[in-house]
Short mmCIF file of C-alpha atoms and ligand atoms in Angstrom, two decimals:
data_model
loop_
_atom_site.label_atom_id
_atom_site.label_comp_id
_atom_site.label_asym_id
_atom_site.label_seq_id
_atom_site.Cartn_x
_atom_site.Cartn_y
_atom_site.Cartn_z
CA MET Y 1 24.51 -19.28 0.28
CA ASN Y 2 21.57 -18.26 2.39
CA LYS Y 3 20.34 -14.76 1.50
CA TYR Y 4 20.43 -13.68 5.17
CA LEU Y 5 24.03 -14.77 5.48
CA VAL Y 6 24.96 -12.77 2.41
CA ILE Y 7 23.26 -9.70 3.84
CA LEU Y 8 24.94 -10.24 7.23
CA LEU Y 9 28.38 -10.56 5.63
CA MET Y 10 27.75 -7.43 3.62
CA VAL Y 11 26.78 -5.55 6.80
CA ILE Y 12 29.92 -6.75 8.59
CA PHE Y 13 32.02 -5.69 5.62
CA TYR Y 14 30.24 -2.35 5.51
CA LEU Y 15 30.75 -1.73 9.23
CA GLN Y 16 34.45 -2.57 8.93
CA CYS Y 17 34.80 0.03 6.20
CA THR Y 18 33.40 2.77 8.39
CA ASN Y 19 34.75 4.10 11.65
CA SER Y 20 32.15 6.51 12.96
CA PRO Y 21 29.79 4.88 15.49
CA ASN Y 22 26.97 6.87 13.89
CA ASP Y 23 27.33 4.77 10.80
CA SER Y 24 25.89 1.72 12.50
CA SER Y 25 22.47 3.33 12.80
CA LEU Y 26 19.64 4.08 10.41
CA THR Y 27 16.89 6.64 10.85
CA ILE Y 28 13.56 5.72 9.30
CA TYR Y 29 10.70 8.13 8.82
CA THR Y 30 7.59 6.01 8.47
CA HIS Y 31 3.90 6.49 7.99
CA ARG Y 32 3.27 2.85 8.91
CA HIS Y 33 2.32 2.28 12.53
CA TYR Y 34 1.96 -1.50 12.74
CA ASP Y 35 3.39 -3.66 15.51
CA VAL Y 36 4.83 -6.03 12.93
CA ASP Y 37 7.02 -3.23 11.57
CA LYS Y 38 8.45 -2.67 15.07
CA GLU Y 39 9.21 -6.39 15.39
CA ILE Y 40 10.91 -6.48 12.01
CA PHE Y 41 13.01 -3.41 12.84
CA ALA Y 42 13.98 -4.95 16.21
CA ASN Y 43 15.04 -8.19 14.48
CA PHE Y 44 17.19 -6.25 12.05
CA GLU Y 45 18.84 -4.44 14.99
CA LYS Y 46 19.52 -7.76 16.69
CA GLU Y 47 20.72 -9.66 13.63
CA MET Y 48 22.78 -6.90 12.08
CA GLY Y 49 23.91 -4.89 15.10
CA VAL Y 50 22.51 -1.73 13.54
CA LYS Y 51 20.49 0.71 15.64
CA ILE Y 52 17.19 1.75 14.06
CA ASN Y 53 15.68 5.13 14.97
CA VAL Y 54 12.03 5.50 14.01
CA VAL Y 55 10.07 8.69 13.46
CA ASN Y 56 6.31 8.14 13.00
CA ALA Y 57 3.99 10.68 11.41
CA SER Y 58 1.68 11.03 8.42
CA ALA Y 59 3.38 10.78 5.02
CA ASP Y 60 2.61 14.40 4.20
CA GLU Y 61 4.14 15.57 7.50
CA LEU Y 62 7.23 13.42 7.00
CA ILE Y 63 7.72 14.63 3.43
CA GLN Y 64 7.42 18.22 4.59
CA ARG Y 65 9.84 17.58 7.44
CA ILE Y 66 12.48 16.04 5.15
CA GLU Y 67 12.09 19.01 2.82
CA SER Y 68 12.52 21.58 5.57
CA GLU Y 69 15.41 19.70 7.21
CA GLY Y 70 17.27 19.77 3.89
CA ASP Y 71 20.83 18.49 4.11
CA GLN Y 72 20.55 18.42 7.92
CA THR Y 73 17.89 15.70 7.87
CA PRO Y 74 18.68 12.69 10.04
CA ALA Y 75 16.37 10.57 7.84
CA ASP Y 76 17.99 7.77 5.82
CA LEU Y 77 14.78 6.16 4.61
CA LEU Y 78 11.13 7.08 4.10
CA ILE Y 79 8.33 4.49 4.27
CA THR Y 80 4.83 5.40 3.14
CA VAL Y 81 1.63 3.67 2.21
CA ASP Y 82 0.43 4.20 -1.36
CA ALA Y 83 2.63 4.69 -4.41
CA GLY Y 84 1.02 8.11 -4.92
CA ARG Y 85 2.93 9.46 -1.93
CA LEU Y 86 6.21 7.89 -3.01
CA VAL Y 87 5.85 9.62 -6.35
CA ARG Y 88 5.14 12.88 -4.49
CA ALA Y 89 8.37 12.48 -2.50
CA LYS Y 90 10.30 11.71 -5.69
CA GLU Y 91 8.86 14.76 -7.45
CA LYS Y 92 10.10 16.87 -4.53
CA ASN Y 93 13.55 15.44 -5.20
CA LEU Y 94 13.83 13.78 -1.78
CA PHE Y 95 15.15 10.38 -2.88
CA GLN Y 96 18.36 9.05 -4.36
CA ASN Y 97 18.77 6.00 -6.59
CA PHE Y 98 19.58 2.65 -5.09
CA ASN Y 99 21.49 -0.05 -6.84
CA SER Y 100 20.68 -3.63 -5.92
CA SER Y 101 20.69 -6.76 -8.04
CA MET Y 102 18.57 -8.44 -5.33
CA ILE Y 103 15.84 -5.81 -5.77
CA ASP Y 104 16.16 -5.92 -9.56
CA SER Y 105 15.74 -9.67 -9.64
CA THR Y 106 13.02 -9.93 -6.96
CA ILE Y 107 10.62 -7.07 -7.60
CA PRO Y 108 8.62 -6.70 -10.82
CA ASP Y 109 9.22 -3.42 -12.66
CA ASN Y 110 5.67 -2.17 -12.20
CA LEU Y 111 6.07 -2.22 -8.40
CA LYS Y 112 9.06 0.10 -8.29
CA ASP Y 113 10.19 3.43 -9.63
CA SER Y 114 11.70 3.32 -13.13
CA GLU Y 115 14.82 5.11 -11.80
CA ASN Y 116 15.13 2.97 -8.66
CA GLN Y 117 14.16 5.79 -6.33
CA TRP Y 118 11.51 3.78 -4.46
CA VAL Y 119 10.30 0.21 -4.29
CA GLY Y 120 7.26 -1.53 -2.83
CA ILE Y 121 7.62 -3.55 0.38
CA THR Y 122 4.08 -4.90 0.70
CA LYS Y 123 1.20 -5.16 -1.70
CA ARG Y 124 -2.54 -4.68 -1.27
CA ALA Y 125 -5.51 -4.94 -3.62
CA ARG Y 126 -8.40 -2.46 -3.62
CA VAL Y 127 -11.35 -4.80 -4.04
CA ILE Y 128 -15.11 -4.93 -3.98
CA VAL Y 129 -16.66 -6.52 -0.89
CA TYR Y 130 -20.34 -7.39 -0.92
CA SER Y 131 -23.03 -8.43 1.52
CA LYS Y 132 -23.28 -12.22 1.66
CA GLU Y 133 -27.01 -11.80 2.33
CA ARG Y 134 -28.02 -9.19 -0.20
CA VAL Y 135 -25.73 -9.46 -3.23
CA ASP Y 136 -25.48 -12.25 -5.78
CA PRO Y 137 -21.79 -12.27 -6.79
CA SER Y 138 -22.67 -13.31 -10.33
CA GLU Y 139 -23.91 -9.72 -10.74
CA LEU Y 140 -20.44 -8.32 -10.05
CA THR Y 141 -17.86 -7.76 -12.78
CA SER Y 142 -15.75 -4.62 -12.67
CA TYR Y 143 -15.17 -1.25 -10.99
CA GLU Y 144 -16.78 0.27 -14.08
CA ASP Y 145 -20.00 -1.71 -13.54
CA LEU Y 146 -20.48 -0.15 -10.07
CA ALA Y 147 -21.54 3.04 -11.87
CA ASP Y 148 -24.57 1.21 -13.29
CA GLY Y 149 -27.99 2.34 -12.03
CA LYS Y 150 -28.72 -1.16 -10.69
CA TRP Y 151 -26.48 -0.33 -7.69
CA LYS Y 152 -28.44 2.82 -6.73
CA ASN Y 153 -28.32 3.52 -2.96
CA ARG Y 154 -26.13 0.47 -2.39
CA ILE Y 155 -22.50 1.58 -2.65
CA LEU Y 156 -20.31 2.51 0.33
CA VAL Y 157 -16.93 4.13 -0.16
CA ARG Y 158 -14.81 6.65 1.70
CA SER Y 159 -14.21 10.23 0.58
CA SER Y 160 -12.16 11.24 -2.45
CA GLY Y 161 -9.67 13.04 -0.20
CA ASN Y 162 -8.21 9.63 0.58
CA ILE Y 163 -5.19 8.61 -1.44
CA TYR Y 164 -6.37 5.00 -1.88
CA ASN Y 165 -9.36 6.30 -3.83
CA GLN Y 166 -7.21 8.81 -5.71
CA SER Y 167 -4.90 6.02 -6.85
CA LEU Y 168 -7.85 3.87 -7.90
CA MET Y 169 -9.08 6.87 -9.91
CA SER Y 170 -5.62 7.26 -11.49
CA SER Y 171 -5.85 3.65 -12.64
CA LEU Y 172 -9.29 4.28 -14.17
CA ILE Y 173 -8.04 7.41 -15.96
CA SER Y 174 -5.13 5.40 -17.30
CA ALA Y 175 -7.38 2.56 -18.48
CA ASN Y 176 -10.38 4.48 -19.81
CA GLY Y 177 -9.41 8.15 -20.26
CA GLU Y 178 -10.40 11.19 -18.22
CA GLU Y 179 -13.92 11.68 -19.62
CA ASN Y 180 -14.96 8.07 -18.97
CA ALA Y 181 -13.36 8.17 -15.54
CA MET Y 182 -15.41 11.24 -14.70
CA ASN Y 183 -18.63 9.63 -15.87
CA TRP Y 184 -17.72 6.66 -13.72
CA ALA Y 185 -17.24 8.87 -10.67
CA LYS Y 186 -20.58 10.57 -11.34
CA GLY Y 187 -22.26 7.17 -11.63
CA ILE Y 188 -20.76 5.97 -8.36
CA THR Y 189 -21.79 9.23 -6.66
CA ASN Y 190 -25.37 8.64 -7.86
CA ASN Y 191 -25.23 5.16 -6.35
CA PHE Y 192 -23.92 6.17 -2.92
CA ALA Y 193 -25.76 4.48 -0.04
CA ARG Y 194 -24.75 7.49 2.07
CA GLU Y 195 -22.39 10.47 1.92
CA PRO Y 196 -18.79 9.19 2.13
CA LYS Y 197 -17.53 9.09 5.69
CA GLY Y 198 -15.13 7.05 7.79
CA ASN Y 199 -12.31 4.75 6.75
CA ASP Y 200 -12.37 1.47 4.83
CA ARG Y 201 -13.35 -0.55 7.91
CA ASP Y 202 -16.32 1.74 8.53
CA GLN Y 203 -17.68 0.91 5.08
CA VAL Y 204 -17.69 -2.79 5.93
CA LYS Y 205 -19.37 -2.10 9.28
CA ALA Y 206 -22.01 -0.16 7.36
CA ILE Y 207 -22.72 -3.28 5.28
CA LEU Y 208 -23.28 -5.20 8.53
CA ALA Y 209 -25.63 -2.39 9.63
CA LYS Y 210 -27.49 -2.74 6.28
CA GLU Y 211 -26.72 0.85 5.28
CA GLY Y 212 -25.45 -0.41 1.94
CA ASP Y 213 -24.57 -3.63 0.14
CA ILE Y 214 -21.23 -3.07 -1.57
CA ALA Y 215 -18.00 -1.39 -0.50
CA ILE Y 216 -14.65 -0.60 -2.10
CA VAL Y 217 -11.86 -1.41 0.37
CA ASN Y 218 -8.26 -2.57 0.68
CA THR Y 219 -7.87 -6.30 1.24
CA TYR Y 220 -5.89 -6.20 4.50
CA TYR Y 221 -8.75 -4.46 6.30
CA ILE Y 222 -10.89 -7.54 5.76
CA GLY Y 223 -8.13 -9.74 7.21
CA ARG Y 224 -7.91 -7.43 10.19
CA LEU Y 225 -11.67 -7.32 10.76
CA LEU Y 226 -11.93 -11.12 10.62
CA ASN Y 227 -9.17 -11.44 13.21
CA SER Y 228 -10.14 -8.48 15.39
CA ASP Y 229 -10.54 -8.67 19.19
CA ASP Y 230 -13.72 -6.67 18.78
CA GLU Y 231 -16.81 -8.80 18.19
CA LEU Y 232 -18.59 -6.18 16.08
CA GLU Y 233 -15.56 -6.00 13.80
CA ARG Y 234 -15.46 -9.77 13.40
CA ARG Y 235 -19.18 -9.78 12.56
CA ALA Y 236 -18.59 -7.04 9.96
CA GLY Y 237 -15.76 -9.05 8.40
CA ASN Y 238 -17.96 -12.13 8.31
CA ALA Y 239 -20.88 -10.26 6.73
CA VAL Y 240 -19.00 -9.82 3.45
CA ASN Y 241 -17.18 -11.72 0.74
CA VAL Y 242 -14.28 -10.42 -1.33
CA PHE Y 243 -14.68 -9.97 -5.08
CA PHE Y 244 -11.67 -9.24 -7.31
CA PRO Y 245 -12.95 -6.93 -10.08
CA ASN Y 246 -11.86 -6.71 -13.73
CA GLN Y 247 -10.65 -10.29 -14.01
CA GLU Y 248 -11.86 -10.36 -17.63
CA ASP Y 249 -9.75 -7.37 -18.64
CA ARG Y 250 -6.86 -5.44 -17.02
CA GLY Y 251 -7.10 -7.00 -13.55
CA THR Y 252 -7.75 -5.71 -10.03
CA HIS Y 253 -6.18 -2.43 -8.91
CA ILE Y 254 -3.24 -2.96 -6.59
CA ASN Y 255 -1.10 -0.62 -4.55
CA ILE Y 256 1.87 -0.85 -2.24
CA SER Y 257 3.55 0.31 0.90
CA GLY Y 258 6.97 1.39 -0.21
CA ILE Y 259 10.34 2.76 0.72
CA GLY Y 260 13.02 5.07 -0.66
CA ILE Y 261 16.48 6.24 0.41
CA ILE Y 262 16.65 9.93 1.31
CA LYS Y 263 18.78 12.04 -0.98
CA ASN Y 264 20.90 13.45 1.84
CA SER Y 265 21.55 10.12 3.56
CA LYS Y 266 25.23 9.24 3.72
CA LYS Y 267 24.44 5.56 4.37
CA VAL Y 268 23.24 4.36 1.00
CA GLU Y 269 24.82 0.89 1.27
CA LEU Y 270 23.39 0.22 4.70
CA ALA Y 271 20.02 1.65 3.71
CA THR Y 272 20.02 -0.59 0.63
CA LEU Y 273 20.78 -3.62 2.82
CA PHE Y 274 17.84 -2.68 5.02
CA ILE Y 275 15.54 -2.58 2.00
CA GLU Y 276 16.86 -5.96 0.86
CA TYR Y 277 16.19 -7.29 4.34
CA LEU Y 278 12.56 -6.08 4.17
CA LEU Y 279 12.19 -7.81 0.81
CA SER Y 280 13.72 -11.11 1.92
CA LYS Y 281 11.38 -14.12 1.93
CA ASP Y 282 11.07 -14.56 5.71
CA VAL Y 283 10.43 -10.90 6.44
CA GLN Y 284 7.91 -10.74 3.61
CA GLU Y 285 6.04 -13.64 5.17
CA GLN Y 286 6.13 -11.87 8.52
CA PHE Y 287 4.48 -8.77 7.00
CA ALA Y 288 1.92 -10.95 5.24
CA THR Y 289 0.95 -13.03 8.26
CA ALA Y 290 0.70 -10.18 10.73
CA ASN Y 291 -0.98 -7.59 8.58
CA TYR Y 292 -2.73 -9.57 5.81
CA GLU Y 293 -0.79 -7.79 3.09
CA TYR Y 294 0.35 -9.59 -0.04
CA PRO Y 295 4.07 -10.29 -0.22
CA ILE Y 296 5.83 -8.37 -2.92
CA ASN Y 297 8.56 -11.01 -3.18
CA SER Y 298 6.86 -13.81 -5.10
CA ASN Y 299 8.92 -16.46 -3.27
CA ALA Y 300 7.11 -15.59 -0.04
CA LEU Y 301 3.83 -17.20 0.99
CA SER Y 302 0.61 -15.25 1.62
CA ALA Y 303 -1.37 -15.31 4.86
CA SER Y 304 -3.88 -18.17 4.92
CA VAL Y 305 -6.94 -15.90 4.71
CA LEU Y 306 -5.51 -14.40 1.52
CA GLU Y 307 -4.88 -17.90 0.16
CA GLU Y 308 -8.55 -18.68 0.78
CA TRP Y 309 -9.61 -15.77 -1.43
CA GLY Y 310 -7.50 -17.32 -4.16
CA ASP Y 311 -5.24 -16.02 -6.90
CA PHE Y 312 -6.38 -13.14 -9.00
CA LYS Y 313 -5.24 -11.19 -12.00
CA GLU Y 314 -3.54 -7.92 -11.02
CA ASP Y 315 -3.56 -4.70 -13.00
CA THR Y 316 0.10 -4.39 -14.06
CA LEU Y 317 -0.02 -0.63 -14.63
CA PRO Y 318 3.35 0.73 -13.44
CA LEU Y 319 2.49 2.13 -10.02
CA GLN Y 320 4.38 5.33 -10.65
CA ARG Y 321 1.53 6.25 -13.03
CA LEU Y 322 -0.80 6.38 -10.01
CA GLY Y 323 1.23 9.25 -8.61
CA GLU Y 324 1.80 10.94 -11.95
CA LEU Y 325 -1.97 11.00 -12.54
CA ASN Y 326 -2.83 12.05 -8.96
CA LYS Y 327 -3.57 15.72 -9.71
CA GLU Y 328 -5.83 14.73 -12.58
CA ALA Y 329 -7.57 12.20 -10.33
CA VAL Y 330 -8.26 14.82 -7.66
CA MET Y 331 -9.66 17.14 -10.33
CA VAL Y 332 -11.93 14.45 -11.75
CA PHE Y 333 -13.37 13.70 -8.29
CA ASP Y 334 -13.97 17.42 -7.81
CA ARG Y 335 -15.77 17.83 -11.10
CA ALA Y 336 -17.82 14.71 -10.52
CA GLY Y 337 -18.94 15.94 -7.09
CA TRP Y 338 -17.58 12.97 -5.11
CA PRO Y 339 -16.91 14.62 -1.76
FE1 FE2 R 1 -4.52 1.56 5.21
#
């Protein structure tokens, strides 16, 4: 039977078992602010007859709000970007376990919490992009190599306050130990083309402006730049190529957007169905096409631009380690003087 049909039948069954009209709604607190998310939520409403209420804010604000609302919280689900924040929410005891054979069989263990308190919904890689004009890709190998003096004044990367960098640092601590990770951060700091500023896209624009030659960014930003309405952004996207580091050893650092069911939600079954819907093949392809993220369900196809970059070896470090090592990562950045 078609997976959608199974989900639909389960929803109908669920709705028959409940009598309060409130039970046919879900409230989602989300840090994601993409149009594709709105479309996907609207499709779920239409197909399943379930009203979706959305509250948008930063992950830290949402986590704080769920904490202060306690058992009065209207939130059934929390969506954030970066596993580090999902781990933070779990550590604050905000989630409850979900139980789903669909999730168990579809999502690799490293992309979800070991106790089924959160699971990824989309995947991204934090890669090296380099100037097509000024960098010979045969010189590139790994994140570690970017600390080498040959890259002096050439590296662009955002500040260490950003969780994407903190999670990358967690992965380096896990792979190489704290001391080596700190030496790496010092080496990168010595190679900065400029003081860290701006977001990932700004680093790529700075390559176009010849302020530096190499940047560390998430993959979907390159997809978005290449397809932007803004000519300058398209030129920035076209000025660089993507390089997947560490293909000879542990693989390229990946991260997720993810979701968990709020501890005080009374709608665990419905919330679980919603997660299964997000992970279904068609919805995964919708995320991938619109936002250039990698599907987390391996049956789904990637966006064509991602296909062009080709397959790559992924670091299979369980993503919950990124969050567990977050405090250490922040400390290492501090000691290394990476602002
Ligand atoms: Fe982002």
